[in-house]
Each structure stands twice: as structure tokens, then as C-alpha cells.
DNA sequence: TTGACAAATGACCACTTGGTCATTAGTATA
DNA sequence: TATACTAATGACCAAGTGGTCATTTGTCAA
């Protein structure tokens, strides 16, 4: 295991237990069995560490969900159940991550972290939305935005149960139960609150465009992580284009499609789509 | 306005913006226009300040809801809608409180705060439960615990909307929308996940009994806040009994009933009922 | 004007924090 | 063995923390 991984796993435990701010770099180094200097060889700052952790979790989670939504074997009825199952299973498997994520998302001390949280949230929204379209189509035209919120509400309160209590739970039953509830709401709820217009307002709120500078930096970091591949090459070209704006829209769109296929950089694709206004 | 109130209001703003840990006593004193020494004349510590804030919010909120549930004018159909309305209205009115509460509840740095959060949560549960009983009775016998979680899920996601976006919202429409959803679930949902047994397990989890010492202290503090009244007298008697255990169960129960009537110390009643195992 | 008392101040304390960097240990090549 | 290199160390730093307390200020009655 690389030193970086060692530190991340070690810190994750502490963050999940005590929270980010309450955990000192000192504690992390002791718990990892390394020196303070060694820590700063792997991470430029404490902030960079938590960003790396959150990134890893988001990538992992999106990758899990992505596989599911793309799988053509998921016939209508089962899709919703599997969505819940994947969600909770992922939360359970990476419960330390999930705890840190939940705890630190509320605490908006870091501008970059808020933005990341918001983007993650919007990604989830999109996945749910496409699922609802697939399942109910026109029928939920006016209630779909409320359904998103209801589903996220279910996810929130029920995750708490197995994140913060140590009880063995019947995950299958939970998912069947939530599927039934969601289905009920989708089929019979008739008084929407969140209109498309309102929803758009939320989305735009605090959507201060990223600067070329910021997005270039993020891409550069991802490039370093990747080994040679179509994906990496696409990112390199895109990074250049963000600064120079010389490629045709078709090419840009194609390049983004290339990286969008890989779950581990799907949210960079997201940033880029936003950046190019596609 | 008392100096204590001044500090509390001033600190509340800062906590809502930056969070508790990220706000220094220095900042609070500057923002209040007082000296550091003056701060410590009003509060023994920074922790005591936030506890006072959370207390104030909880009392306020419980008092709002309490008035509603006790009001006999609320015929069946309207009760649910008014419950949502009161909740959101209260959150909106005290949005700074609500923000601090949401932010700091997740951050379990302070043992006393976690416990307070849990008790608040259980109080809400009880209110919802009695409402469900009143509205649907036997019909929700097996699904009522799930309904609690669904309602809390709704409360959670929809509060976020007006806590963290500055958009004018039609609160009435929101409440009608949620009432419809809740009613749908109550009447048609048939696959429960949270059984009574499971629910009890959650409740007991981390319910480390309070010591006489702790509960006496809390009562003593409340006594100081109150002016002379039946309520205050009852508390004084109860405080003595917590230590000496000399009163008969009937008297104790009666005294608790006395304070339970006043919303502003309802949650002390809660502690006592737990303490005496009633 | 004096004296007594409470209210308020802010310099000060011990301590912890995130972060740095001169120094050392370890290792591979020549 | 000598050289060159990176990996790792931990003493150290400035900044900031929550909290204290000798001192000053303000406000009364006598």
C-alpha cells in the first residue's frame, strides 16, 4: 500500500470518529506511525487530504450507481429497488466515508468542499431524474422534482439508521419497503410543490462559474492520477482547450463523452459540461 | 436587552455563518462590542454559550408544536397540515438557530450536546406518533414507525430549501403537498421496515442513564431561570427527590405532570420520566 | 468629595494548531 | 568504500485558541 493510501485510511478512521476539524495532523501521523514531515510529503495540506478522501468516496459511489443505471438487464420494476439497494450497500460498505461526508458537508468551512458537495448532489439528482423518466415517463411530468426530494429524504433518514446504530438489518426488506413508498408517491401524488422553474432556481443558486484556472488545476491533478489511456489523452486535450478554446464544439463534446464513460472521472465531465455550457 | 441576550444573538449570527468551532470567542466579543472579560462574566465557557443557544431553540420549537397538538380545534384533516406548517414556520422564523442546530448536531464533539440532540429527536418522534395515532389509529399499527421516518425525511430535505436558499416560498402549498404525500403513505403503504422491536432498539441505543448529579444540575439551572410559580416549586421538590428518593411515586408523577404542562420545561419532564422509569 | 461596590477591560497565560526545514537514515550505483 | 540520491525525521515556528485576573471605570449613597 502506498504511503498516501496508508495515511488516507488512517485519517479516515479518525475523521469518522471525531470529525475533520477536531482531528489534528499530529494525531493522524501518530495513528499512521509516521512523522509529521512524511505526512507533508504526501499531502500539501490537511485540506488536500480531506478533499482526496471525499473525492475517492464520490468516485466510488458514482461508479456503483453508474454501473447499475447503465445495466440494460434492469427491467422497470427492479430498477428502483436496485437503486436503493446499491445506495445503501455502498453507504454500508464505505460507512466511514459516508460519515465523514455527512458530517463535513454541513460544515461549510472550505469553499471547494461546498462546491464539490453541491455537484455531487446534482449528480445524484440527475441519476434519480433519469430513473424516474425511465420508470414513469410523462406520468410524473409535474411531480418529478418533488419525487427527487422525497427519495433523497428517504435516503437520508434511513442511512442514519445503519450508519449510526450497530444493528444487523435486512437491507432487502428496507429496499422493498422504500420502493413501495416511492411507487405510491409517483403514481398517486398530485400536488407538486417544486416546479421546474423553482428547481432551476435552486440549481443556479450559488453556481458561480469556475475560472479557467480552477478547472485546469483540477484536470491537471486527475491527469497525474491516471495511467496512459484514451481517457487521459482526452483530458490532456481538454485541459489545453480550456485555456486556448481552439477545438470545435463537436470535438470537445466527443472528448467529454470519452471521459464520461469512465465512472472515476465522471464528475470532471460534469464540471466540463457546465464550463462549456453544453 | 440583557448582556447575556446580546451575546447570544450576536454569537448566533456568527455560528450560523461559520459554525461553532470556527468561531472564536474573540470574534464574538468584537461582534458584540464587548470585552473578553465581559463575555466570561455572562458565560462560564464557550460550550455553555452554545448549550444555551440550543436550549433556547429547542424550547421555542417544542413550545410551538405543543400549542398546536394541544389545541382541540384542530380537526383530523387539518392537524397534519398544521403540523408541517408550524414546523417550517418555526424553522423559518429562527433560521439561524435551525442552521446552527443542523450543523452542530452532526458534529458530536460535545457529549452533552449529542444527548440533547437525541432527546430532542425522541420528543419529535413522540409528537408525530401521537398525531398519527390520533389521525389513523389502528390502521397504521404496523407502519407507524416507518411513517415517522418518512415525515422526518420530508422535514429534513424541504427545510434545507428555505434554510439555504433565499427564495420566497409558498409555505401553504408546501404543507398541502406534504400532507397529501404523508396521507398517501399512511393509507396505502403496506410493507413496513421498522418494526416496534427495531424501533425500541434504536431508542435504547446509547441511552446511558443520566446520573443523579447530572440531572440535578440541569434542574438547578432551570430553577434559576424561572420566576415563582407552581412549576418552579414542583421543580424544587423534584430536585430534592432526585437525590433523596423520599416521595411516593404518585406525588412524583403529579409533580412531573405540573411541569410537563409548561412547554418551556417540557423536555426536563422528559428527562425525569426517563430517570424515574415512568 | 469621598468611599464602597460592581461592571468592564485587555494584557497575559499556557497550550494547541497547521506547516517548515535543516538534518539524518537508508539505499542503490560506481 | 565512497558518492549521490531520495525518504523520513522531529525540533521548531508563528498564529491563534479558550480562559484568567490585576487593574481601571462607572455609579451609587453618605
Short mmCIF file of N, CA and C (backbone and C1' of nucleotides) in Angstrom, two decimals, chain D residues 6-30:
data_model
loop_
_atom_site.label_atom_id
_atom_site.label_comp_id
_atom_site.label_asym_id
_atom_site.label_seq_id
_atom_site.Cartn_x
_atom_site.Cartn_y
_atom_site.Cartn_z
P DT D 6 16.94 12.96 -6.03
"O5'" DT D 6 16.05 12.00 -5.11
"C5'" DT D 6 15.78 10.66 -5.51
"C4'" DT D 6 15.30 9.89 -4.30
"C3'" DT D 6 14.03 10.46 -3.64
"O3'" DT D 6 13.13 9.40 -3.41
"C1'" DT D 6 15.74 10.19 -2.02
P DA D 7 11.71 9.65 -2.80
"O5'" DA D 7 11.92 9.17 -1.30
"C5'" DA D 7 12.46 7.86 -1.04
"C4'" DA D 7 12.37 7.58 0.44
"C3'" DA D 7 11.05 7.99 1.10
"O3'" DA D 7 10.72 7.00 2.06
"C1'" DA D 7 12.85 9.20 2.07
P DA D 8 9.46 7.18 3.01
"O5'" DA D 8 10.05 7.92 4.28
"C5'" DA D 8 11.00 7.24 5.09
"C4'" DA D 8 11.44 8.16 6.21
"C3'" DA D 8 10.30 8.75 7.06
"O3'" DA D 8 10.42 8.20 8.35
"C1'" DA D 8 11.99 10.36 6.54
P DT D 9 9.49 8.66 9.54
"O5'" DT D 9 10.37 9.76 10.25
"C5'" DT D 9 11.61 9.36 10.84
"C4'" DT D 9 12.32 10.58 11.36
"C3'" DT D 9 11.55 11.34 12.45
"O3'" DT D 9 12.24 11.16 13.66
"C1'" DT D 9 12.56 12.82 10.87
P DG D 10 11.41 10.93 14.99
"O5'" DG D 10 11.47 12.40 15.60
"C5'" DG D 10 12.73 13.02 15.78
"C4'" DG D 10 12.56 14.52 15.85
"C3'" DG D 10 11.40 14.99 16.76
"O3'" DG D 10 11.79 16.20 17.38
"C1'" DG D 10 11.13 15.89 14.66
P DA D 11 12.06 16.23 18.95
"O5'" DA D 11 12.84 17.61 19.12
"C5'" DA D 11 14.13 17.78 18.53
"C4'" DA D 11 14.26 19.18 17.92
"C3'" DA D 11 13.75 20.32 18.80
"O3'" DA D 11 14.64 21.43 18.62
"C1'" DA D 11 12.57 20.30 16.74
P DC D 12 14.46 22.81 19.41
"O5'" DC D 12 13.59 23.65 18.38
"C5'" DC D 12 14.13 23.95 17.09
"C4'" DC D 12 13.07 24.68 16.27
"C3'" DC D 12 12.34 25.79 17.02
"O3'" DC D 12 12.72 27.05 16.48
"C1'" DC D 12 10.85 24.46 15.71
P DC D 13 12.23 28.41 17.17
"O5'" DC D 13 11.05 28.84 16.21
"C5'" DC D 13 11.27 28.89 14.78
"C4'" DC D 13 9.96 29.24 14.11
"C3'" DC D 13 9.17 30.30 14.87
"O3'" DC D 13 9.02 31.46 14.07
"C1'" DC D 13 7.78 28.43 14.28
P DA D 14 8.91 32.86 14.84
"O5'" DA D 14 7.53 33.37 14.22
"C5'" DA D 14 7.25 33.13 12.84
"C4'" DA D 14 5.76 32.96 12.65
"C3'" DA D 14 4.93 34.07 13.30
"O3'" DA D 14 3.91 34.42 12.38
"C1'" DA D 14 4.21 31.96 14.11
P DA D 15 2.94 35.64 12.70
"O5'" DA D 15 1.58 34.84 12.93
"C5'" DA D 15 1.27 33.74 12.07
"C4'" DA D 15 0.01 33.08 12.59
"C3'" DA D 15 -0.96 34.07 13.23
"O3'" DA D 15 -2.27 33.74 12.79
"C1'" DA D 15 -0.50 32.30 14.73
P DG D 16 -3.46 34.78 13.08
"O5'" DG D 16 -4.32 33.94 14.10
"C5'" DG D 16 -4.68 32.60 13.76
"C4'" DG D 16 -5.10 31.88 15.00
"C3'" DG D 16 -6.07 32.68 15.87
"O3'" DG D 16 -7.28 31.94 16.01
"C1'" DG D 16 -4.37 31.68 17.16
P DT D 17 -8.48 32.55 16.81
"O5'" DT D 17 -8.58 31.53 18.00
"C5'" DT D 17 -8.54 30.11 17.71
"C4'" DT D 17 -8.42 29.36 19.01
"C3'" DT D 17 -9.28 29.92 20.13
"O3'" DT D 17 -10.56 29.35 20.02
"C1'" DT D 17 -7.06 29.35 20.90
P DG D 18 -11.76 29.97 20.87
"O5'" DG D 18 -11.46 29.44 22.32
"C5'" DG D 18 -11.57 28.05 22.59
"C4'" DG D 18 -11.18 27.81 24.04
"C3'" DG D 18 -12.16 28.42 25.05
"O3'" DG D 18 -12.27 27.54 26.17
"C1'" DG D 18 -10.02 29.38 25.32
P DG D 19 -13.25 27.97 27.38
"O5'" DG D 19 -12.29 28.78 28.34
"C5'" DG D 19 -11.18 28.09 28.94
"C4'" DG D 19 -10.37 29.05 29.77
"C3'" DG D 19 -11.17 29.88 30.79
"O3'" DG D 19 -10.60 29.64 32.08
"C1'" DG D 19 -9.65 31.22 29.59
P DT D 20 -11.17 30.35 33.40
"O5'" DT D 20 -10.04 31.40 33.78
"C5'" DT D 20 -8.69 30.92 33.87
"C4'" DT D 20 -7.78 32.04 34.33
"C3'" DT D 20 -8.27 32.82 35.56
"O3'" DT D 20 -7.13 33.02 36.39
"C1'" DT D 20 -7.83 34.33 33.79
P DC D 21 -7.31 33.30 37.95
"O5'" DC D 21 -6.58 34.69 38.16
"C5'" DC D 21 -5.68 35.18 37.15
"C4'" DC D 21 -5.52 36.68 37.30
"C3'" DC D 21 -6.16 37.27 38.57
"O3'" DC D 21 -5.36 38.38 38.97
"C1'" DC D 21 -7.16 38.24 36.70
P DA D 22 -4.96 38.55 40.53
"O5'" DA D 22 -4.17 39.92 40.54
"C5'" DA D 22 -3.00 40.06 39.75
"C4'" DA D 22 -3.01 41.39 38.98
"C3'" DA D 22 -3.15 42.63 39.86
"O3'" DA D 22 -2.32 43.66 39.33
"C1'" DA D 22 -4.97 42.54 38.34
P DT D 23 -2.22 45.13 40.05
"O5'" DT D 23 -3.24 45.98 39.18
"C5'" DT D 23 -2.99 46.15 37.78
"C4'" DT D 23 -4.18 46.83 37.14
"C3'" DT D 23 -4.60 48.15 37.79
"O3'" DT D 23 -4.28 49.22 36.91
"C1'" DT D 23 -6.46 46.84 37.13
P DT D 24 -4.56 50.76 37.34
"O5'" DT D 24 -5.93 51.05 36.56
"C5'" DT D 24 -5.99 50.88 35.15
"C4'" DT D 24 -7.44 50.99 34.70
"C3'" DT D 24 -8.10 52.34 34.97
"O3'" DT D 24 -8.62 52.82 33.74
"C1'" DT D 24 -9.50 50.58 35.68
P DT D 25 -9.19 54.34 33.63
"O5'" DT D 25 -10.76 54.07 33.71
"C5'" DT D 25 -11.40 53.30 32.69
"C4'" DT D 25 -12.85 53.08 33.08
"C3'" DT D 25 -13.63 54.37 33.36
"O3'" DT D 25 -14.68 54.45 32.43
"C1'" DT D 25 -14.02 52.70 35.03
P DG D 26 -15.68 55.72 32.42
"O5'" DG D 26 -16.88 55.18 33.33
"C5'" DG D 26 -17.49 53.94 33.02
"C4'" DG D 26 -18.64 53.66 33.98
"C3'" DG D 26 -19.50 54.89 34.32
"O3'" DG D 26 -20.86 54.49 34.23
"C1'" DG D 26 -18.66 53.92 36.31
P DT D 27 -22.01 55.53 34.50
"O5'" DT D 27 -22.45 55.13 35.97
"C5'" DT D 27 -22.62 53.75 36.31
"C4'" DT D 27 -23.13 53.63 37.74
"C3'" DT D 27 -24.01 54.80 38.20
"O3'" DT D 27 -25.07 54.32 39.01
"C1'" DT D 27 -22.21 54.54 39.68
P DC D 28 -26.47 55.12 38.99
"O5'" DC D 28 -27.09 54.67 40.40
"C5'" DC D 28 -26.99 55.57 41.47
"C4'" DC D 28 -26.36 54.86 42.65
"C3'" DC D 28 -26.51 55.62 43.95
"O3'" DC D 28 -27.68 55.18 44.61
"C1'" DC D 28 -24.24 54.87 43.65
P DA D 29 -28.55 56.21 45.44
"O5'" DA D 29 -27.88 56.10 46.88
"C5'" DA D 29 -27.66 54.81 47.48
"C4'" DA D 29 -26.71 54.97 48.65
"C3'" DA D 29 -27.18 55.96 49.73
"O3'" DA D 29 -26.84 55.46 51.01
"C1'" DA D 29 -25.12 56.70 48.80
P DA D 30 -27.30 56.23 52.32
"O5'" DA D 30 -25.98 56.96 52.78
"C5'" DA D 30 -24.79 56.20 52.99
"C4'" DA D 30 -23.66 57.13 53.38
"C3'" DA D 30 -24.06 58.20 54.42
"O3'" DA D 30 -23.02 58.33 55.37
"C1'" DA D 30 -23.19 59.26 52.51
#
